[in-house]
């Protein structure tokens, strides 16, 4: 009876407060948005002339775009509860396959691209199948794939070209139409932007739509949250996971093609080490390492933070050697912020549930 | 109870997990418009049996018939598409996902066409509110993550979901375990109503009063074997309670305790004897010292 006697304004205040925190709990990208703002303001003070120009914006978005495409795909996979350490090296492998087919066999660029896409889909499928059939952590399975591809990239390229790069891809028929679609520059507001930015935005929108507005979105969250429970209520969790591995591989193919078309050549070391950068971007964007939680927009903002750091360090005239240290600090800060907001939100949600049961018990 | 072909039937079903025999030659059936209670101790194999029925496990041996024809479900999705819905003992809810997403997980309502087909979110939220409201759970926010609900509320979500999707068979594995008296009553009423609608209901519980209140037939499992199936007419409430609570087992336990007590008494005697001997030898040593002080 004493419970009902508490002053009502106090309870109202707490409920309103919880409402805000609940929104934070449901929006995994809040931490990333905060981080992006801090980094942006930071460089706006350090190097205002370059940073605040439209050219500066174009420069920032350029590296962010290809990274963002990968981060979004990796985020989907992480929400689905898996990792892909072969995602970085796959951008190199697909680039080399297309390059070798075009240069050494004189193929038109389009069928060459199509063949490397099939290859990427096959590797993605095998990654998924191995993870599901063996029950091993995807971290191990895709680490094996990473090493296999890394070795093959150098081995095959040297065998065929006696070098570790394939040059002259732009002589292939169809090169310039492909370039126009995938990676060319266009002028907007007087600055030169790249079409990869449009791809990045489109892919982020598509991934967000799938996650939020289609049954597949629910299935992805469920497959990562609790695959057993998901299967028990009829979610084809295995199919979902395989599809996600194939999606990551396809994204790597897309970025591989974008690199080929921009640089007109492919190098055997392309993409190595990038797999962790994708994962970091996804984590900064609010993905949980344990799966079942995250966002595509968050991953894109994570990629944007990377782009800003990369370009900002140059604008500020600093030694670019420090780039990775900066990334490490960003990662740590993001994870701490995400963890803090989530715990805070959960505690308040539990408090609300308790308050409600208490008041319900007091009612009759 | 010979009312034509049962909705579901297993014949001599055996399930092995490695070398563990979870089920051993169990025959079980449920008819339309019948509540069949599955009773037995912890680890008797009840959950294993219903997981075979709901497509989670495939039986190692034995046959499974759905409406008279043999079936082999390789996933719960197939069982669901036959109209078999289950409330699992662990509820099968995803804690970080919202109530409405959990409710429709695996059977999402869709709108639109072709590649633009999307989740009918408005319908999902509205339906969840309605269905849980019918159970006496008033959710203010269907977007609330299931993990932040109370145990009883979560159980109610799982039950409401199964009731909503169970077209022919409803399987409930200890659905009232975490519920208050009022909500448990609601669940029993749901079971009675599903039976009246012509569904077959399989109901697992450790509560004899709940079982006897709604059950038509009772099967008792013990260590993976069936002790038999009884109709309500064949089994009085007292007999059922005796079978469930294992009066025989209770007797065995009391014997065991007596045995332990007896052993304690014996051990006490031994200890006393040893101490006595020790005291004696110390005494004689002390005397010897007194006689020869050097
Ligand atoms: N996936 C599994 N792997 C190995 N053993 C299992 C598995 N599932 C069940 N078992 C074993 O099978 C036996 C029966 O378990 P089951 O869950 O069916 O019991 P139950 O009758 O539902 O018990 P409770 O009343 O405690 O829920 C147990 O000994 C259990 O250890
Ligand atoms: Mg059980």
XYZ file of C-alpha atoms and ligand atoms in Angstrom:
690
model
C 0.000 0.000 0.000
C 2.896 2.303 0.744
C 4.057 1.933 -2.854
C 1.020 3.758 -4.216
C 1.661 6.608 -1.790
C 4.899 7.754 -3.525
C 4.643 11.165 -5.140
C 3.546 10.856 -8.785
C 5.788 13.577 -10.325
C 8.903 11.603 -9.384
C 7.696 8.475 -11.212
C 6.744 10.483 -14.293
C 10.175 12.020 -14.446
C 11.809 8.615 -14.363
C 9.534 7.237 -17.072
C 10.323 10.143 -19.385
C 13.998 9.621 -18.731
C 13.731 5.929 -19.533
C 11.962 6.755 -22.792
C 15.017 8.643 -24.005
C 17.401 5.919 -22.884
C 15.191 3.300 -24.513
C 15.647 5.121 -27.789
C 19.406 5.062 -27.246
C 19.224 1.339 -26.543
C 17.423 0.742 -29.792
C 19.754 2.911 -31.854
C 23.153 1.192 -31.909
C 24.646 3.960 -34.056
C 24.358 6.676 -31.398
C 27.905 6.070 -30.142
C 29.318 6.287 -33.666
C 27.391 9.477 -34.384
C 28.850 11.007 -31.246
C 32.363 9.879 -32.227
C 31.986 11.226 -35.770
C 30.908 14.617 -34.420
C 33.868 14.783 -32.070
C 36.359 13.883 -34.821
C 34.767 16.327 -37.237
C 34.840 19.227 -34.759
C 38.394 18.317 -33.783
C 39.746 18.605 -37.331
C 37.558 21.621 -38.040
C 39.620 23.409 -35.405
C 42.989 21.948 -36.417
C 42.745 22.429 -40.183
C 39.688 24.620 -40.859
C 40.541 25.868 -44.372
C 40.857 22.459 -46.024
C 38.428 20.669 -43.740
C 35.485 23.005 -44.245
C 35.781 23.251 -48.037
C 33.666 21.211 -50.442
C 36.902 19.751 -51.784
C 37.748 18.595 -48.294
C 34.395 16.821 -48.049
C 35.046 15.073 -51.372
C 38.469 13.976 -50.159
C 37.009 12.537 -46.936
C 34.220 10.654 -48.688
C 36.581 9.012 -51.191
C 38.313 6.508 -48.870
C 35.185 6.287 -46.697
C 33.110 4.954 -49.586
C 34.846 1.663 -50.411
C 35.544 1.062 -46.746
C 31.894 1.807 -45.990
C 30.641 -0.724 -48.540
C 32.710 -3.408 -46.837
C 31.839 -2.255 -43.324
C 28.115 -2.504 -44.077
C 28.440 -6.065 -45.414
C 30.655 -7.079 -42.500
C 28.171 -5.496 -40.078
C 25.343 -7.627 -41.510
C 27.499 -10.707 -41.065
C 28.407 -9.701 -37.503
C 24.766 -9.083 -36.605
C 24.212 -12.595 -37.939
C 26.793 -13.790 -35.410
C 29.808 -14.483 -37.654
C 33.124 -12.967 -38.781
C 34.886 -13.022 -42.122
C 38.630 -12.523 -41.938
C 38.960 -13.295 -45.655
C 36.917 -10.222 -46.637
C 39.962 -7.960 -47.089
C 42.102 -10.304 -49.121
C 39.043 -11.164 -51.238
C 39.055 -7.617 -52.665
C 42.554 -8.432 -53.928
C 41.702 -11.906 -55.208
C 38.705 -10.773 -57.247
C 40.685 -7.815 -58.580
C 43.499 -10.128 -59.686
C 41.147 -12.661 -61.301
C 39.443 -9.968 -63.346
C 42.789 -8.395 -64.205
C 44.433 -11.646 -65.286
C 41.431 -12.693 -67.397
C 41.347 -9.296 -69.088
C 45.082 -8.858 -69.625
C 46.337 -12.402 -70.188
C 43.310 -13.860 -72.012
C 42.258 -10.582 -73.618
C 38.746 -10.976 -72.294
C 36.126 -8.269 -72.329
C 35.982 -6.688 -68.848
C 32.348 -7.681 -68.261
C 32.680 -11.487 -68.516
C 35.958 -11.188 -66.601
C 34.119 -9.390 -63.824
C 31.312 -11.927 -63.940
C 33.721 -14.834 -63.497
C 35.395 -13.245 -60.485
C 31.944 -12.626 -59.000
C 31.139 -16.328 -59.345
C 34.435 -17.111 -57.645
C 33.636 -14.759 -54.750
C 30.171 -16.274 -54.317
C 31.664 -19.758 -54.284
C 34.244 -18.871 -51.612
C 31.557 -17.133 -49.544
C 29.356 -20.205 -49.856
C 32.201 -22.517 -48.802
C 33.061 -20.277 -45.828
C 29.463 -20.484 -44.655
C 29.144 -24.189 -45.294
C 32.344 -24.961 -43.374
C 31.253 -22.865 -40.399
C 27.862 -24.582 -40.273
C 29.015 -28.135 -40.925
C 32.015 -28.108 -38.592
C 30.552 -25.894 -35.894
C 33.980 -24.229 -35.629
C 34.128 -20.483 -34.925
C 34.046 -18.503 -38.159
C 37.114 -16.671 -36.879
C 39.158 -19.852 -37.444
C 37.512 -21.014 -40.653
C 37.860 -17.664 -42.415
C 41.380 -17.197 -41.060
C 42.252 -20.342 -43.005
C 40.537 -18.931 -46.088
C 42.472 -15.696 -45.581
C 45.831 -17.485 -45.627
C 44.903 -19.678 -48.580
C 43.825 -16.696 -50.667
C 46.754 -14.565 -49.546
C 49.188 -17.243 -50.685
C 47.340 -17.889 -53.931
C 47.199 -14.179 -54.762
C 50.977 -13.885 -54.834
C 51.621 -17.403 -56.125
C 49.308 -17.324 -59.118
C 50.121 -13.742 -60.061
C 53.854 -14.376 -60.062
C 53.395 -17.618 -61.961
C 51.430 -15.942 -64.728
C 53.055 -12.494 -64.954
C 56.464 -13.004 -63.297
C 55.496 -9.975 -61.236
C 53.270 -9.337 -58.233
C 50.964 -7.014 -60.125
C 48.739 -7.059 -63.189
C 48.930 -3.853 -65.225
C 47.146 -2.597 -68.319
C 43.622 -3.625 -67.428
C 42.350 -0.464 -69.148
C 43.206 -1.997 -72.531
C 40.419 -4.559 -72.090
C 37.291 -3.963 -74.158
C 34.416 -2.551 -72.119
C 36.775 -1.060 -69.514
C 35.520 2.488 -69.820
C 31.813 1.658 -69.607
C 32.498 -0.398 -66.484
C 34.577 2.403 -65.061
C 31.796 4.882 -65.689
C 29.370 2.760 -63.664
C 31.576 1.636 -60.819
C 34.293 4.166 -60.193
C 34.579 7.415 -62.058
C 34.741 11.012 -60.939
C 31.917 13.503 -61.293
C 31.724 17.196 -60.489
C 29.254 18.349 -57.896
C 29.209 21.847 -56.369
C 32.563 22.466 -58.006
C 34.363 19.564 -56.371
C 35.281 16.167 -57.778
C 33.426 13.291 -56.168
C 33.628 9.597 -57.031
C 30.738 7.330 -58.012
C 31.823 4.882 -55.314
C 30.170 7.305 -52.864
C 26.805 6.783 -54.565
C 27.266 3.004 -54.364
C 28.118 3.326 -50.700
C 24.981 5.343 -49.945
C 22.784 3.000 -51.983
C 24.191 -0.081 -50.247
C 23.754 1.455 -46.789
C 20.136 2.321 -47.583
C 19.470 -1.135 -49.003
C 21.051 -2.912 -46.023
C 19.107 -0.752 -43.578
C 15.889 -1.476 -45.445
C 16.563 -5.202 -45.369
C 17.408 -5.141 -41.655
C 14.484 -3.000 -40.560
C 11.715 -3.656 -43.059
C 11.943 -7.232 -44.313
C 11.605 -10.683 -42.717
C 15.250 -11.304 -43.637
C 16.230 -8.543 -41.224
C 14.540 -10.307 -38.332
C 16.152 -13.567 -39.393
C 19.624 -11.986 -39.413
C 19.188 -10.526 -35.915
C 17.777 -13.834 -34.671
C 20.484 -15.984 -36.291
C 23.080 -13.925 -34.428
C 21.119 -13.518 -31.199
C 20.314 -17.181 -30.606
C 20.598 -19.493 -33.622
C 19.018 -22.401 -31.767
C 15.945 -20.476 -30.703
C 15.708 -18.993 -34.195
C 15.755 -22.442 -35.780
C 13.173 -23.727 -33.301
C 10.633 -21.140 -34.391
C 11.223 -21.792 -38.067
C 14.026 -19.425 -39.117
C 16.335 -21.095 -41.661
C 19.334 -19.904 -39.637
C 21.898 -21.882 -41.634
C 20.665 -20.503 -44.929
C 20.762 -16.991 -43.480
C 24.378 -17.394 -42.384
C 25.513 -18.799 -45.722
C 23.752 -15.944 -47.505
C 25.563 -13.439 -45.272
C 28.973 -14.948 -46.065
C 28.100 -14.728 -49.753
C 27.020 -11.109 -49.288
C 30.347 -10.193 -47.686
C 32.239 -11.917 -50.502
C 30.125 -10.070 -53.091
C 30.842 -6.742 -51.415
C 34.553 -7.604 -51.526
C 34.152 -8.345 -55.232
C 32.494 -4.955 -55.793
C 35.336 -3.140 -54.027
C 37.873 -5.269 -55.916
C 36.314 -4.161 -59.203
C 36.276 -0.524 -58.068
C 40.010 -0.723 -57.342
C 40.785 -2.342 -60.724
C 38.788 0.258 -62.579
C 40.340 3.175 -60.745
C 43.980 2.082 -60.701
C 43.841 0.211 -64.065
C 45.949 -2.448 -62.374
C 45.787 -4.950 -59.541
C 48.431 -5.768 -56.925
C 48.801 -9.096 -55.125
C 48.968 -7.511 -51.674
C 45.685 -5.630 -52.104
C 43.335 -5.728 -49.102
C 45.572 -7.566 -46.659
C 45.003 -6.217 -43.153
C 41.808 -4.455 -44.171
C 39.589 -7.204 -42.706
C 40.206 -5.825 -39.218
C 39.498 -2.286 -40.345
C 36.047 -3.440 -41.565
C 35.347 -5.144 -38.252
C 36.502 -2.071 -36.317
C 34.221 0.179 -38.382
C 31.294 -2.152 -37.693
C 32.068 -2.233 -33.958
C 32.406 1.554 -33.786
C 29.014 1.563 -35.526
C 27.492 -0.354 -32.612
C 27.763 -4.016 -33.655
C 28.227 -6.426 -30.783
C 31.043 -8.938 -31.178
C 28.653 -11.548 -29.805
C 26.134 -10.975 -32.627
C 22.443 -10.171 -32.691
C 22.838 -6.417 -32.406
C 24.089 -3.616 -34.650
C 23.244 -1.379 -37.578
C 24.234 -0.761 -41.171
C 24.084 3.025 -40.782
C 26.348 2.736 -37.749
C 28.921 0.786 -39.760
C 28.808 3.473 -42.435
C 29.422 6.166 -39.832
C 32.279 4.028 -38.521
C 33.759 4.022 -42.021
C 33.266 7.782 -42.220
C 35.263 8.232 -39.009
C 38.095 6.298 -40.664
C 37.906 8.464 -43.766
C 37.991 11.602 -41.646
C 40.980 10.359 -39.668
C 42.906 9.362 -42.777
C 42.340 12.676 -44.541
C 42.375 14.827 -41.410
C 45.856 13.678 -40.433
C 47.114 14.735 -43.865
C 45.299 18.086 -43.692
C 46.732 18.742 -40.256
C 50.207 18.096 -41.658
C 50.919 15.293 -39.235
C 52.951 12.185 -39.780
C 50.599 9.597 -41.347
C 52.476 6.884 -39.453
C 50.228 7.716 -36.546
C 47.046 6.757 -38.416
C 46.750 3.316 -36.884
C 47.342 4.570 -33.356
C 44.481 6.960 -33.913
C 42.299 4.049 -35.070
C 43.135 2.080 -31.971
C 42.123 4.953 -29.725
C 38.906 5.481 -31.683
C 38.045 1.784 -31.381
C 38.610 1.735 -27.656
C 36.590 4.913 -27.122
C 33.727 3.667 -29.267
C 33.509 0.320 -27.555
C 33.538 1.957 -24.130
C 30.830 4.447 -25.114
C 28.655 1.724 -26.662
C 29.078 -0.512 -23.665
C 28.278 2.287 -21.241
C 25.112 3.451 -23.020
C 23.866 -0.097 -23.367
C 24.401 -0.975 -19.719
C 22.853 2.266 -18.603
C 19.842 1.688 -20.828
C 19.399 -1.898 -19.712
C 19.577 -0.954 -16.027
C 16.907 1.683 -16.517
C 14.707 -0.652 -18.527
C 14.881 -3.212 -15.741
C 14.104 -0.502 -13.193
C 11.040 0.428 -15.199
C 9.868 -3.188 -15.438
C 10.290 -3.523 -11.673
C 8.443 -0.292 -10.949
C 5.610 -1.502 -13.137
C 5.251 -4.911 -11.483
C 5.345 -3.244 -8.075
C 2.600 -0.807 -8.971
C 0.569 -3.652 -10.484
C 0.954 -5.686 -7.319
C -0.148 -2.716 -5.282
C -3.243 -2.139 -7.464
C -5.606 -4.930 -6.345
C -10.350 -43.697 -27.150
C -10.770 -44.914 -30.688
C -11.752 -41.812 -32.609
C -10.248 -42.554 -36.002
C -6.712 -41.571 -36.947
C -4.818 -39.399 -34.478
C -3.482 -36.024 -35.550
C -0.013 -36.960 -34.405
C 1.351 -40.347 -33.568
C 4.736 -41.838 -32.737
C 5.364 -45.567 -32.665
C 8.280 -47.030 -30.741
C 10.323 -43.877 -30.980
C 13.882 -44.029 -29.683
C 16.288 -41.116 -29.397
C 19.983 -41.392 -28.639
C 22.303 -38.475 -27.881
C 25.662 -40.126 -28.377
C 25.487 -42.956 -25.875
C 22.712 -41.349 -23.789
C 19.333 -43.020 -24.328
C 16.908 -40.110 -23.906
C 13.876 -42.013 -25.235
C 13.377 -45.743 -25.529
C 10.505 -47.166 -27.614
C 7.868 -44.576 -26.769
C 4.474 -44.682 -28.472
C 2.361 -41.595 -28.121
C -0.564 -39.979 -29.909
C -2.865 -36.996 -29.767
C -6.287 -36.687 -31.372
C -8.121 -33.629 -32.560
C -10.057 -32.080 -29.689
C -8.003 -33.796 -27.035
C -5.606 -32.668 -24.318
C -2.881 -35.209 -23.748
C -0.738 -34.571 -20.656
C 2.849 -35.757 -20.640
C 4.098 -36.334 -17.124
C 7.299 -37.530 -15.507
C 10.378 -36.676 -13.488
C 13.175 -34.319 -14.479
C 15.187 -35.935 -17.248
C 12.435 -38.449 -18.070
C 12.536 -37.477 -21.751
C 9.412 -35.322 -22.030
C 11.114 -32.416 -23.787
C 12.973 -34.811 -26.053
C 9.704 -36.395 -27.158
C 8.006 -33.102 -27.963
C 11.120 -31.874 -29.777
C 10.758 -34.884 -32.069
C 7.111 -33.975 -32.611
C 7.995 -30.345 -33.394
C 10.792 -31.196 -35.813
C 13.775 -30.093 -33.694
C 15.153 -33.632 -33.447
C 14.792 -36.533 -35.828
C 14.093 -39.839 -34.067
C 16.962 -42.338 -34.058
C 14.447 -45.154 -34.495
C 10.678 -45.507 -34.784
C 7.940 -43.928 -36.873
C 6.180 -40.607 -36.829
C 2.743 -40.163 -38.421
C 0.926 -36.932 -39.140
C -2.802 -37.420 -39.834
C -2.134 -41.048 -40.590
C 0.711 -40.706 -43.075
C 4.394 -41.147 -42.195
C 6.431 -37.940 -42.013
C 10.047 -37.060 -41.444
C 10.492 -33.457 -40.307
C 14.052 -32.219 -40.778
C 13.367 -28.786 -39.275
C 10.808 -27.046 -37.044
C 9.829 -24.994 -40.077
C 8.295 -28.112 -41.658
C 6.356 -28.960 -38.505
C 5.097 -25.371 -38.332
C 3.903 -25.536 -41.911
C 1.813 -28.571 -40.877
C 0.156 -26.433 -38.207
C 2.167 -27.735 -35.248
C 3.173 -24.900 -32.899
C 5.277 -25.323 -29.777
C 6.067 -23.451 -26.577
C 9.544 -24.724 -25.764
C 10.731 -25.093 -22.210
C 13.423 -22.463 -22.872
C 10.787 -20.346 -24.713
C 12.921 -19.793 -27.853
C 12.838 -16.004 -27.622
C 15.654 -13.679 -28.705
C 16.379 -11.315 -25.773
C 17.728 -8.344 -27.747
C 14.830 -8.381 -30.219
C 11.550 -6.533 -29.769
C 8.332 -8.213 -28.693
C 6.670 -7.955 -32.095
C 9.707 -9.266 -33.975
C 9.925 -12.217 -31.605
C 6.233 -12.952 -31.895
C 6.294 -13.263 -35.685
C 9.837 -14.613 -36.004
C 9.932 -17.267 -38.692
C 6.360 -16.543 -39.856
C 6.461 -12.840 -40.703
C 3.383 -11.153 -42.170
C 4.205 -9.574 -45.530
C 2.811 -6.903 -47.798
C 3.724 -5.647 -51.240
C 4.891 -7.835 -54.094
C 8.015 -9.351 -55.665
C 11.311 -7.842 -54.616
C 9.510 -5.026 -52.798
C 7.767 -7.436 -50.466
C 8.271 -6.204 -46.941
C 7.431 -6.891 -43.332
C 3.918 -5.706 -42.430
C 5.114 -4.007 -39.272
C 1.875 -2.183 -38.427
C -0.070 -5.423 -38.551
C 2.571 -7.171 -36.424
C 2.551 -4.516 -33.703
C -1.234 -4.327 -33.612
C -1.638 -8.108 -33.448
C 0.932 -8.526 -30.693
C -0.828 -5.940 -28.571
C -4.181 -7.669 -29.131
C -2.980 -11.214 -28.560
C -1.079 -10.368 -25.383
C -3.984 -8.241 -24.193
C -6.179 -11.336 -24.424
C -3.764 -13.044 -22.024
C -4.014 -10.234 -19.533
C -0.603 -8.792 -20.401
C -0.820 -5.122 -21.208
C 2.225 -4.132 -23.227
C 2.747 -0.419 -23.532
C 5.448 -0.666 -26.111
C 5.709 -3.537 -28.623
C 9.239 -2.280 -29.411
C 10.478 -3.240 -25.946
C 13.258 -5.854 -26.129
C 12.013 -9.206 -24.830
C 15.080 -9.478 -22.585
C 13.804 -6.625 -20.425
C 10.433 -8.310 -19.735
C 9.741 -10.311 -16.586
C 9.961 -14.110 -16.714
C 6.198 -14.544 -16.666
C 5.688 -11.923 -19.370
C 8.211 -13.696 -21.579
C 6.435 -16.991 -21.058
C 3.158 -15.310 -21.986
C 4.681 -14.032 -25.230
C 5.808 -17.545 -26.154
C 2.381 -18.997 -25.344
C 0.452 -16.301 -27.180
C 2.675 -16.895 -30.207
C 2.067 -20.659 -30.226
C -1.673 -20.209 -29.742
C -1.729 -17.729 -32.624
C 0.164 -19.987 -35.049
C -0.985 -23.451 -33.895
C -3.576 -24.402 -36.488
C -3.833 -28.110 -35.667
C -1.569 -29.046 -32.805
C -0.445 -27.045 -29.801
C 2.527 -28.330 -27.797
C 3.222 -26.721 -24.414
C 6.370 -27.674 -22.479
C 5.839 -26.526 -18.873
C 4.058 -23.342 -19.933
C 2.878 -22.424 -16.439
C 6.224 -22.811 -14.643
C 6.884 -19.068 -14.200
C 3.304 -17.826 -14.153
C 1.259 -16.258 -11.388
C -2.000 -17.919 -10.350
C -4.089 -15.629 -12.570
C -1.951 -16.100 -15.697
C -1.722 -19.852 -15.126
C -5.501 -19.921 -15.024
C -5.583 -18.035 -18.316
C -3.281 -20.594 -19.893
C -5.502 -23.462 -18.709
C -8.493 -21.672 -20.201
C -6.539 -21.305 -23.458
C -5.879 -25.028 -23.474
C -9.567 -25.790 -22.927
C -10.526 -23.354 -25.665
C -7.998 -24.813 -28.134
C -9.442 -28.260 -27.408
C -12.960 -26.962 -28.034
C -11.781 -25.537 -31.377
C -10.697 -29.057 -32.344
C -6.947 -28.719 -31.849
C -4.844 -31.485 -30.411
C -2.997 -30.236 -27.321
C 0.087 -31.795 -25.732
C 0.630 -30.399 -22.259
C 3.728 -31.023 -20.134
C 3.552 -29.984 -16.495
C 4.829 -30.889 -13.037
C 1.648 -29.540 -11.449
C -0.868 -32.414 -10.932
C -3.773 -30.021 -10.363
C -3.188 -28.272 -13.681
C -2.840 -31.617 -15.443
C -5.993 -33.125 -14.003
C -8.010 -29.959 -14.594
C -7.631 -29.991 -18.398
C -6.231 -33.424 -19.365
C -8.165 -36.122 -21.208
C -5.344 -38.644 -21.313
C -2.133 -38.933 -19.347
C 1.139 -40.538 -20.367
C 3.809 -41.032 -17.751
C 7.444 -41.212 -18.801
C 10.234 -42.551 -16.659
C 13.901 -42.745 -17.641
C 13.020 -42.557 -21.321
C 10.330 -45.256 -21.191
C 6.567 -44.940 -21.167
C 4.837 -46.287 -18.053
C 1.584 -46.301 -19.984
C -1.209 -44.042 -21.146
C -4.378 -43.656 -19.070
C -7.678 -41.951 -19.738
C -9.180 -39.753 -17.093
C -11.698 -42.512 -16.330
C -8.949 -45.022 -15.675
C -6.938 -42.801 -13.386
C -8.175 -41.045 -10.285
C -6.621 -37.755 -9.287
C -4.997 -39.418 -6.272
C -3.485 -42.175 -8.372
C -2.133 -39.687 -10.840
C -0.586 -37.611 -8.070
C 0.944 -40.756 -6.639
C 2.407 -41.687 -10.029
C 3.656 -38.155 -10.658
C 5.161 -37.449 -7.294
C 6.611 -40.956 -7.307
C 5.368 -42.218 -3.930
C 7.504 -45.286 -4.526
C 10.502 -43.045 -4.965
C 9.668 -41.141 -1.811
C 9.594 -44.413 0.067
C 12.942 -45.386 -1.390
C 14.357 -42.033 -0.360
C 13.158 -42.435 3.209
C 14.712 -45.918 3.321
C 17.946 -44.474 2.074
C 17.903 -41.775 4.730
C 17.285 -44.364 7.434
C 20.181 -46.409 6.133
C 22.430 -43.354 6.280
C 21.329 -42.602 9.833
C 22.089 -46.204 10.855
C 25.489 -45.953 9.272
C 26.120 -42.721 11.175
C 25.352 -44.497 14.437
C 27.767 -47.293 13.543
C 30.448 -44.815 12.594
C 29.948 -42.987 15.859
C 30.530 -46.253 17.727
C 33.734 -46.903 15.808
C 35.021 -43.410 16.502
C 34.207 -43.789 20.216
C 36.046 -47.112 20.302
C 39.164 -45.629 18.677
C 39.148 -42.716 21.079
C 38.813 -45.100 24.024
C 41.810 -47.128 22.866
C 43.838 -43.977 22.335
C 43.038 -42.741 25.825
C 43.999 -46.116 27.304
C 47.368 -46.244 25.558
C 48.144 -42.651 26.612
C 47.266 -43.480 30.170
C 49.551 -46.539 30.270
C 52.384 -44.504 28.731
C 51.978 -41.803 31.374
C 52.103 -44.429 34.109
C 55.296 -45.908 32.622
C 56.864 -42.417 32.663
C 55.906 -41.926 36.284
C 57.558 -45.231 37.229
C 60.801 -44.384 35.397
C 61.145 -40.579 35.614
C 64.742 -40.502 34.201
N 20.824 -32.293 -26.839
C 21.087 -33.241 -25.932
N 22.297 -33.814 -25.868
C 22.576 -34.771 -24.952
N 21.702 -35.222 -24.053
C 20.468 -34.693 -24.050
C 20.091 -33.690 -24.983
N 18.806 -33.348 -24.751
C 18.403 -34.115 -23.725
N 19.379 -34.932 -23.310
C 19.298 -35.914 -22.214
O 18.109 -36.658 -22.367
C 17.488 -36.878 -21.129
C 16.042 -36.412 -21.169
O 16.008 -35.004 -21.225
P 14.662 -34.167 -21.379
O 15.046 -32.739 -21.549
O 13.829 -34.759 -22.442
O 13.974 -34.364 -19.952
P 12.599 -33.762 -19.410
O 11.702 -34.922 -19.135
O 12.097 -32.723 -20.308
O 13.057 -33.128 -18.019
P 12.570 -31.774 -17.294
O 11.351 -32.097 -16.525
O 13.702 -31.466 -16.358
O 12.383 -30.735 -18.312
C 18.332 -36.169 -20.078
O 19.101 -37.131 -19.415
C 19.195 -35.227 -20.868
O 20.457 -35.111 -20.262
Mg 11.875 -30.695 -20.183
